[in-house]
Amino acid sequence: MLALHVLPLHLPSWLPHLGVSTADHPALYVADELSSWTRSEVLEYDGLLVKRPFACRWDTFQGVIDEAEWAVLSIESASAAPRQFSLSVDTLLATAALPVPLAAQIREDACSLGRIWSRMCPEVKSFDVKLEILGENTCSRWHQDHFVGRGIVSYTGVVGTEYVRKEHVNFWELEHCGNNDHIIRDATKVESAAVGDILLIKGTKFPGVFNALVHKSPSKLYDDAGNILNRLVLKVDAVPTVPTVARPLLRRVLPVAPAAACHA
């Protein structure tokens, strides 16, 4: 009798994940509160979104943001333990010297993201926390994050992070440094978070499934006088646990000429 041996099929890495039909649902799981993100059905989505109508709440502080003497402030490897994490956020905000109401909002959002990350991924023991002012240093390239994931909030600007469903992505162009304009098959399918929304972006190391969100920073915008419209952005990144114990480190980056690095 002839014996048949079925060999596993190895698909190229640039093909989209086929475990869940992307036509069945949008890229993001939308909820009214962060606690909804622990539901089992969120595993089928590339990211999660809590909509908040900020209605230009912080635009009155745009001048303060534009005049800031830093472009990036970051705490690396902040402990996920709630008390230690909140102290790291306080250190970051003390250095940022933002107006009190805005700093209070950022603190609340950062600590909330730390708590929900700990519930979703208890194996992650530390976070990288960043405040960034994105203007001329913005790079709007489509990409996926190659870590567990990122929580991100835009406080000023016109629009937040842009994203798209996998079915509209040319993954060969995405993974082989192709033309950015060729990565998205249909530009009319691009969506975006609003200023004030809380967005959680799944990265390629998110546990359980490979549903990393394809996203990018919005394109640069200018006012009528030709001045760049800077975006103040909070990022809380869940990074894979490493064997060594890292000490939280505050880094400050001063405003510089347009950079080549991409930001969400």
Coordinates of C-alpha atoms in Angstrom, one line a residue, residues 163-252:
Y163 CA -4.2 52.1 11.2
V164 CA -5.6 49.7 8.7
R165 CA -7.1 46.2 8.5
K166 CA -4.7 43.5 7.3
E167 CA -6.7 42.7 4.1
H168 CA -5.7 46.2 2.8
V169 CA -2.0 45.7 3.4
N170 CA 0.6 44.5 0.9
F171 CA 2.8 42.6 3.4
W172 CA 5.7 42.1 0.9
E173 CA 6.1 45.9 0.6
L174 CA 5.7 46.3 4.4
E175 CA 8.4 43.7 5.4
H176 CA 10.8 44.4 2.6
C177 CA 11.1 48.2 3.0
G178 CA 9.1 48.9 0.0
N179 CA 7.6 52.2 -1.1
N180 CA 5.4 53.5 1.7
D181 CA 2.7 54.5 -0.8
H182 CA 2.6 51.0 -2.0
I183 CA 2.0 49.3 1.3
I184 CA -1.7 50.1 1.6
R185 CA -3.7 48.7 -1.3
D186 CA -6.6 51.1 -0.8
A187 CA -5.9 54.4 0.9
T188 CA -9.6 55.0 1.5
K189 CA -9.6 52.2 4.0
V190 CA -7.2 53.9 6.4
E191 CA -8.7 54.7 9.8
S192 CA -7.4 56.8 12.7
A193 CA -7.8 57.2 16.4
A194 CA -9.0 60.6 17.6
V195 CA -7.1 63.0 19.8
G196 CA -7.8 61.8 23.4
D197 CA -8.7 58.2 22.5
I198 CA -6.8 55.5 24.3
L199 CA -5.3 53.0 21.8
L200 CA -3.6 49.7 22.6
I201 CA -1.5 48.4 19.7
K202 CA -0.7 44.7 19.6
G203 CA 2.9 44.0 18.6
T204 CA 4.4 40.9 17.1
K205 CA 5.3 39.5 20.5
F206 CA 1.8 39.8 22.0
P207 CA 1.1 36.4 23.7
G208 CA -1.1 33.8 22.1
V209 CA -1.8 35.1 18.6
F210 CA 0.0 37.0 15.8
N211 CA -2.3 39.9 15.2
A212 CA 0.1 42.9 15.2
L213 CA -1.6 46.1 14.1
V214 CA -0.3 47.8 11.0
H215 CA -0.2 51.5 11.8
K216 CA 1.7 54.8 11.5
S217 CA 1.9 58.3 12.8
P218 CA -0.3 60.8 11.0
S219 CA 1.3 63.0 8.4
K220 CA 2.8 66.4 9.4
L221 CA 0.3 69.3 9.6
Y222 CA 0.9 73.0 9.6
D223 CA -1.2 76.0 10.6
D224 CA -2.0 78.9 8.3
A225 CA 1.3 80.6 9.2
G226 CA 3.3 77.6 8.2
N227 CA 4.1 76.5 11.7
I228 CA 4.2 72.7 12.5
L229 CA 1.3 71.4 14.6
N230 CA 3.1 69.5 17.4
R231 CA 1.4 66.4 18.9
L232 CA 1.9 65.6 22.6
V233 CA 1.9 61.8 22.9
L234 CA 2.0 59.4 25.8
K235 CA 3.3 55.9 25.1
V236 CA 3.3 52.9 27.6
D237 CA 5.2 50.0 26.0
A238 CA 5.0 46.4 27.2
V239 CA 8.4 44.9 26.6
P240 CA 9.4 41.2 26.9
T241 CA 10.9 40.2 30.2
V242 CA 14.7 39.9 30.2
P243 CA 16.8 37.8 32.6
T244 CA 18.7 40.8 34.0
V245 CA 17.0 43.3 36.3
A246 CA 16.9 46.7 34.7
R247 CA 16.9 49.8 36.7
P248 CA 14.4 52.5 35.7
L249 CA 16.3 55.2 33.7
L250 CA 15.1 58.6 32.8
R251 CA 16.2 59.8 29.4
R252 CA 15.8 63.3 27.9

